[in-house]
């Protein structure tokens, strides 16, 4: 999914891409190999479309839009590989608060080359002005007042030069050394466009290219490579989007988000571009294919912005000062119809004794507002988020339903009225606890291969077999269980969904000790366990559908400001660690943790906008697992010899590292989820 979420942004991106293609952006780049003048029209062309001034004030001929509006256009231009000084001209217009300069940029008479080092000014030699870094910041110099020494760039779409200047008194200036935020934000947007083009081209090729009698996208190695490209490109897009959003807020929020983008986007675009060529194979290594042009643009863009490790180190310093990215949502007024009632009810519940709050949450529907009445409110995304906000403001914490959060919705979906009354409300009030009895020793991610059998008997069924990886089975009152009721049917078709009394005769629960040394899971053995007919949910042999579907009105939530236990511990350790690489490593962990939150936020915003789920929710699981596992390992590394002590943080880091190993296995292994992402999101063929 591109940076823009709204319909207006989608339309803008489509318009920019179609315009660039109609103007022959890539054809001009190829023509410039023998005729450098082929790129000259691209100085003024974007201005003629109003693309250089989207975020400039209307008083100078600009569009008066936000930086996010401009980022959407820059991303689309990156996708279409718009050549020349477009990016740098847009950035200069935002940097220099000079009405004459901005008016010239808006009308196309002024173009600007720009860089963070005098040795590599992008667009110099093809622009009317150059923005040159100085000790105090940056200065905008007319090209005829500077000495421009043409350089050599791997990027064939933009000229680069060394620029030397003399007296710069009286010229427009921009305070602040290093890479300007405006440049970081919009370069990140361009990186998103590059990554997205590379992903699309690789996936399209994998769908049609045949080897060994089948489409190469059917091979798991290629499918996983494309899925990994999806993970990276979505991460790049999310970070670029948030940097543009935060820029309008300014201050430390803008600095934090820009550092996340710089740490994530430029490396990410290079990685996706390299993997695109890998998927394309031999054709990707030819000069005739366009993929190398995108790889060249990506690697040059990263070089132009500077060491991404330095941005990561800066991010760790900002985070260590206490800054976190707020997750506030702009509802655009859609929350007003729910706000007053939510405030009143949340404050009423918050005023009750803590022992009475759970019952009040259940009675009000605030415990599970996304569930249908009478157990919830049938709330859509906006109402859910408003309730979340007001409960937090009132200091009310919802109890965790644990497995009940999965079991009860299935009963709501497929059960009878009597079954809903019997099990759903007691789940909400905490009277009953659930476990899940799905996985078997030979059926983990592949549940369709489960072998537990259920045989007909008077008044119900007899279940025989073994389940495994069953958390809290040792204390659960009830379990939701899948068993095979028709051995002759196709694997998915012969399964029925049961509710099992965990105190029934014939059930043997045995603790299963994990690598942490604890026994959080169990094996559960069934020996002719009787399950009455009124404990069958839905139709006989219809259990698979119930197992893989949930309520249509899905739960949405806001991401908090915390970055996760391991990342927060690493930030706390920053001042204690002397290793020179520590700030960069911590910064990269912060950036990845923030990207996970941003993916969730974008998914929530899509829900608010009434759009179907995008790729973010699926990618968030994959990226989130990597974030939590890697950050736990980093915390151990930073603690060093303290890991061999019994300090509270050493014990916590040890436990997190060991416990988090299950994350890439539970709920579907990372490898299986990448297959799913490749097939269901990217549309690659099955193997």
Coordinates of C-alpha atoms in Angstrom, one line a residue, residues 219-538:
X219 CA 8.8 -22.0 -5.5
X220 CA 9.0 -21.4 -1.7
X221 CA 12.4 -19.7 -1.9
X222 CA 11.1 -17.1 -4.4
X223 CA 7.8 -16.7 -2.5
X224 CA 9.7 -16.0 0.7
X225 CA 12.0 -13.5 -1.0
X226 CA 9.0 -11.6 -2.4
X227 CA 7.3 -11.8 1.1
X228 CA 10.4 -10.3 2.7
X229 CA 10.4 -7.6 0.1
X230 CA 6.8 -6.9 1.1
X231 CA 7.8 -6.6 4.7
X232 CA 10.5 -4.2 4.0
X233 CA 8.6 -2.0 1.5
X234 CA 5.6 -1.7 3.9
X235 CA 8.0 -0.8 6.7
X236 CA 9.6 1.9 4.5
X237 CA 6.2 3.3 3.5
X238 CA 5.0 3.4 7.1
X239 CA 8.1 5.2 8.3
X240 CA 8.0 7.7 5.4
X241 CA 4.3 8.3 6.1
X242 CA 4.8 9.0 9.8
X243 CA 7.7 11.3 9.1
X244 CA 5.5 13.5 6.9
X245 CA 2.7 13.4 9.5
X246 CA 5.1 14.3 12.3
X247 CA 6.7 17.2 10.4
X248 CA 3.5 19.2 10.8
X249 CA 3.7 18.7 14.6
X250 CA 7.3 19.8 14.7
X251 CA 9.7 19.7 17.6
X252 CA 10.9 16.4 19.1
X253 CA 8.1 14.5 17.5
X254 CA 9.3 15.5 14.0
X255 CA 12.9 14.8 14.9
X256 CA 12.0 11.3 16.3
X257 CA 9.9 10.3 13.3
X258 CA 12.5 11.6 10.8
X259 CA 15.2 9.6 12.5
X260 CA 13.0 6.5 12.3
X261 CA 12.5 7.2 8.6
X262 CA 16.2 7.8 7.9
X263 CA 17.2 4.6 9.8
X264 CA 14.5 2.5 8.0
X265 CA 13.8 3.9 4.5
X266 CA 17.1 4.3 2.7
X267 CA 18.6 0.9 3.7
X268 CA 15.2 -0.6 3.0
X269 CA 14.9 0.8 -0.6
X270 CA 18.4 -0.6 -1.4
X271 CA 17.5 -4.0 0.0
X272 CA 14.3 -4.3 -2.0
X273 CA 16.0 -3.1 -5.2
X274 CA 18.7 -5.7 -4.8
X275 CA 16.2 -8.4 -4.2
X276 CA 14.1 -7.3 -7.2
X277 CA 17.1 -8.0 -9.4
X278 CA 17.6 -11.4 -7.6
X279 CA 14.0 -12.4 -8.4
X280 CA 14.3 -11.2 -12.0
X281 CA 17.5 -13.3 -12.4
X282 CA 19.5 -12.9 -15.6
X283 CA 17.0 -10.4 -17.2
X284 CA 17.5 -8.2 -14.1
X285 CA 21.2 -8.0 -14.7
X286 CA 20.8 -6.6 -18.2
X287 CA 21.1 -2.9 -19.0
X288 CA 17.9 -3.1 -21.0
X289 CA 15.7 -3.9 -18.0
X290 CA 14.8 -0.8 -15.9
X291 CA 15.5 -2.5 -12.5
X292 CA 19.1 -1.4 -12.4
X293 CA 18.0 2.3 -12.7
X294 CA 16.0 1.9 -9.5
X295 CA 18.9 0.2 -7.7
X296 CA 21.1 3.0 -8.8
X297 CA 18.7 5.6 -7.6
X298 CA 18.3 3.8 -4.3
X299 CA 22.0 3.4 -3.6
X300 CA 22.8 7.0 -4.6
X301 CA 19.9 8.4 -2.5
X302 CA 21.3 6.6 0.6
X303 CA 24.8 7.9 -0.1
X304 CA 23.5 11.4 -0.5
X305 CA 21.7 11.5 2.8
X306 CA 24.7 10.1 4.8
X307 CA 25.4 7.2 7.1
X308 CA 22.1 5.6 8.2
X309 CA 24.0 4.4 11.3
X310 CA 24.4 8.0 12.4
X311 CA 20.7 8.6 12.1
X312 CA 20.1 5.5 14.2
X313 CA 22.5 6.8 16.9
X314 CA 20.7 10.1 16.9
X315 CA 17.4 8.2 17.3
X316 CA 18.7 6.4 20.4
X317 CA 19.8 9.7 21.9
X318 CA 16.3 11.3 21.3
X319 CA 14.6 8.2 22.8
X320 CA 17.0 8.3 25.8
X321 CA 15.8 11.8 26.5
X322 CA 12.3 10.5 27.0
X323 CA 10.8 11.3 23.6
X324 CA 8.3 8.8 22.2
X325 CA 6.0 9.1 19.2
X326 CA 2.5 9.8 20.3
X327 CA -0.3 7.8 18.6
X328 CA -3.0 10.4 18.5
X329 CA -5.6 9.9 15.9
X330 CA -7.4 12.6 13.9
X331 CA -11.0 11.4 13.6
X332 CA -12.0 14.3 11.4
X333 CA -15.1 14.8 13.6
X334 CA -16.3 11.2 13.3
X335 CA -15.8 10.7 17.0
X336 CA -18.2 13.4 18.2
X337 CA -21.3 11.2 18.1
X338 CA -19.7 8.7 20.5
X339 CA -17.6 10.9 22.7
X340 CA -20.0 12.3 25.3
X341 CA -21.6 8.9 26.1
X342 CA -18.1 7.2 26.2
X343 CA -16.8 9.8 28.7
X344 CA -19.8 9.5 31.0
X345 CA -19.8 5.7 31.0
X346 CA -16.0 5.4 31.4
X347 CA -16.0 7.8 34.3
X348 CA -18.9 5.9 35.9
X349 CA -17.0 2.6 35.7
X350 CA -13.8 4.2 36.9
X351 CA -15.6 5.5 40.0
X352 CA -16.6 2.0 41.0
X353 CA -14.5 -0.2 43.4
X354 CA -12.0 -2.2 41.4
X355 CA -13.7 -5.5 42.2
X356 CA -16.9 -4.3 40.6
X357 CA -15.4 -2.8 37.4
X358 CA -15.3 -6.1 35.4
X359 CA -19.0 -6.7 35.8
X360 CA -19.8 -3.1 34.9
X361 CA -17.6 -3.4 31.8
X362 CA -19.4 -6.5 30.7
X363 CA -22.9 -5.0 31.3
X364 CA -22.1 -1.8 29.5
X365 CA -20.5 -3.6 26.4
X366 CA -17.3 -1.6 27.0
X367 CA -15.3 -4.8 27.7
X368 CA -15.8 -6.1 24.1
X369 CA -17.5 -3.2 22.2
X370 CA -16.8 -4.8 18.8
X371 CA -18.9 -7.9 19.7
X372 CA -22.7 -7.7 18.8
X373 CA -25.3 -6.9 21.5
X374 CA -26.1 -7.9 24.1
X375 CA -22.5 -8.9 24.8
X376 CA -21.0 -5.8 23.1
X377 CA -22.1 -2.8 21.2
X378 CA -21.5 -3.8 17.6
X379 CA -19.1 -0.9 17.6
X380 CA -17.3 0.1 14.5
X381 CA -13.6 1.3 14.5
X382 CA -14.2 4.9 15.5
X383 CA -16.5 4.0 18.4
X384 CA -14.1 1.3 19.6
X385 CA -11.2 3.7 19.6
X386 CA -13.1 6.4 21.4
X387 CA -14.1 3.9 24.2
X388 CA -10.4 2.8 24.4
X389 CA -9.3 6.4 24.9
X390 CA -11.9 7.2 27.5
X391 CA -11.3 4.1 29.5
X392 CA -7.6 4.9 29.6
X393 CA -8.4 8.5 30.6
X394 CA -10.6 7.1 33.5
X395 CA -7.9 4.7 34.6
X396 CA -9.9 1.6 33.8
X397 CA -8.0 -1.4 32.6
X398 CA -9.9 -4.1 30.7
X399 CA -9.3 -7.7 32.0
X400 CA -7.6 -10.1 29.5
X401 CA -10.0 -12.7 28.2
X402 CA -7.0 -14.8 27.1
X403 CA -8.3 -17.7 25.0
X404 CA -11.8 -16.6 25.7
X405 CA -11.2 -13.7 23.3
X406 CA -11.0 -16.4 20.5
X407 CA -13.5 -18.9 21.8
X408 CA -16.4 -16.6 22.5
X409 CA -16.5 -14.9 19.1
X410 CA -16.6 -18.3 17.5
X411 CA -19.6 -19.2 19.6
X412 CA -21.2 -15.9 18.8
X413 CA -20.6 -16.6 15.1
X414 CA -21.7 -20.3 14.9
X415 CA -23.5 -21.1 18.1
X416 CA -27.1 -21.3 19.1
X417 CA -28.8 -18.7 21.4
X418 CA -28.6 -21.2 24.2
X419 CA -24.9 -21.7 23.7
X420 CA -24.2 -18.0 23.5
X421 CA -26.1 -17.5 26.8
X422 CA -24.4 -20.4 28.4
X423 CA -20.8 -19.5 27.6
X424 CA -20.3 -15.9 26.4
X425 CA -21.4 -13.8 29.3
X426 CA -19.6 -16.0 31.9
X427 CA -16.5 -15.5 29.8
X428 CA -16.9 -11.8 30.0
X429 CA -17.5 -11.8 33.8
X430 CA -14.6 -14.1 34.5
X431 CA -16.7 -17.0 35.7
X432 CA -15.1 -19.4 33.2
X433 CA -11.7 -19.8 31.7
X434 CA -10.9 -21.3 28.3
X435 CA -8.1 -23.2 26.6
X436 CA -7.7 -24.0 22.9
X437 CA -7.3 -27.6 21.7
X438 CA -6.3 -27.3 18.1
X439 CA -2.7 -28.3 17.5
X440 CA -1.5 -31.9 17.5
X441 CA 2.0 -33.4 17.4
X442 CA 1.5 -33.9 13.6
X443 CA -0.7 -30.9 12.9
X444 CA 0.7 -27.5 13.9
X445 CA 0.5 -24.9 11.2
X446 CA -1.2 -27.5 9.0
X447 CA -4.4 -28.0 11.1
X448 CA -6.2 -29.6 8.2
X449 CA -4.1 -32.7 8.9
X450 CA -5.3 -33.2 12.5
X451 CA -6.1 -36.8 13.5
X452 CA -8.1 -36.6 16.7
X453 CA -11.2 -38.6 16.0
X454 CA -14.8 -38.0 17.2
X455 CA -17.1 -41.0 16.9
X456 CA -20.9 -40.9 17.2
X457 CA -22.5 -42.3 20.3
X458 CA -25.9 -41.9 22.1
X459 CA -26.5 -38.2 22.7
X460 CA -23.1 -37.0 21.5
X461 CA -19.6 -37.9 20.5
X462 CA -16.6 -39.8 21.9
X463 CA -13.2 -38.0 21.4
X464 CA -10.0 -39.8 21.3
X465 CA -6.5 -38.5 20.5
X466 CA -3.8 -36.0 21.6
X467 CA -3.5 -32.2 21.6
X468 CA -0.4 -30.2 22.3
X469 CA 0.9 -26.7 23.0
X470 CA -2.3 -26.0 25.1
X471 CA -1.7 -23.0 27.3
X472 CA -3.7 -22.8 30.6
X473 CA -5.3 -26.2 29.9
X474 CA -4.3 -27.2 33.5
X475 CA -6.8 -24.7 34.9
X476 CA -9.3 -24.0 32.2
X477 CA -13.0 -24.8 32.7
X478 CA -13.7 -25.3 29.0
X479 CA -11.8 -25.9 25.8
X480 CA -12.6 -25.3 22.2
X481 CA -11.5 -28.4 20.3
X482 CA -11.3 -29.4 16.6
X483 CA -11.8 -33.1 15.9
X484 CA -12.2 -35.2 12.8
X485 CA -15.8 -36.5 12.4
X486 CA -15.5 -37.8 8.8
X487 CA -12.3 -39.7 8.0
X488 CA -13.3 -40.1 4.4
X489 CA -13.9 -36.4 3.6
X490 CA -11.4 -34.0 2.3
X491 CA -9.0 -32.8 5.0
X492 CA -10.7 -29.5 5.6
X493 CA -14.3 -30.9 5.2
X494 CA -14.4 -33.6 7.9
X495 CA -13.7 -31.4 10.9
X496 CA -16.2 -30.4 13.6
X497 CA -15.9 -27.7 16.3
X498 CA -16.5 -28.9 19.9
X499 CA -16.7 -27.3 23.3
X500 CA -15.2 -29.6 25.8
X501 CA -15.6 -29.7 29.6
X502 CA -12.0 -29.9 30.8
X503 CA -13.2 -31.8 34.0
X504 CA -14.8 -34.6 31.9
X505 CA -13.7 -38.2 32.4
X506 CA -11.0 -39.4 30.1
X507 CA -9.1 -36.1 29.9
X508 CA -5.5 -36.2 31.0
X509 CA -3.6 -32.9 31.1
X510 CA 0.2 -33.2 31.3
X511 CA 2.5 -30.1 31.8
X512 CA 5.0 -29.6 28.9
X513 CA 8.2 -27.9 30.1
X514 CA 9.5 -25.3 27.6
X515 CA 13.0 -24.1 26.9
X516 CA 12.4 -21.3 29.4
X517 CA 12.4 -24.0 32.1
X518 CA 8.7 -23.3 32.9
X519 CA 5.6 -25.3 32.0
X520 CA 3.2 -22.8 30.4
X521 CA 2.0 -25.3 27.8
X522 CA 0.4 -28.7 28.2
X523 CA -0.3 -31.9 26.3
X524 CA -3.9 -33.0 26.6
X525 CA -4.8 -36.7 26.0
X526 CA -8.4 -37.8 25.2
X527 CA -9.6 -41.3 25.9
X528 CA -13.2 -41.7 24.8
X529 CA -14.1 -38.3 26.2
X530 CA -17.9 -37.8 26.0
X531 CA -19.0 -34.5 24.5
X532 CA -22.8 -34.0 24.3
X533 CA -24.5 -32.8 21.2
X534 CA -25.3 -29.4 22.8
X535 CA -21.5 -28.8 22.9
X536 CA -21.1 -28.9 19.1
X537 CA -20.7 -25.5 17.6
X538 CA -22.2 -25.0 14.2

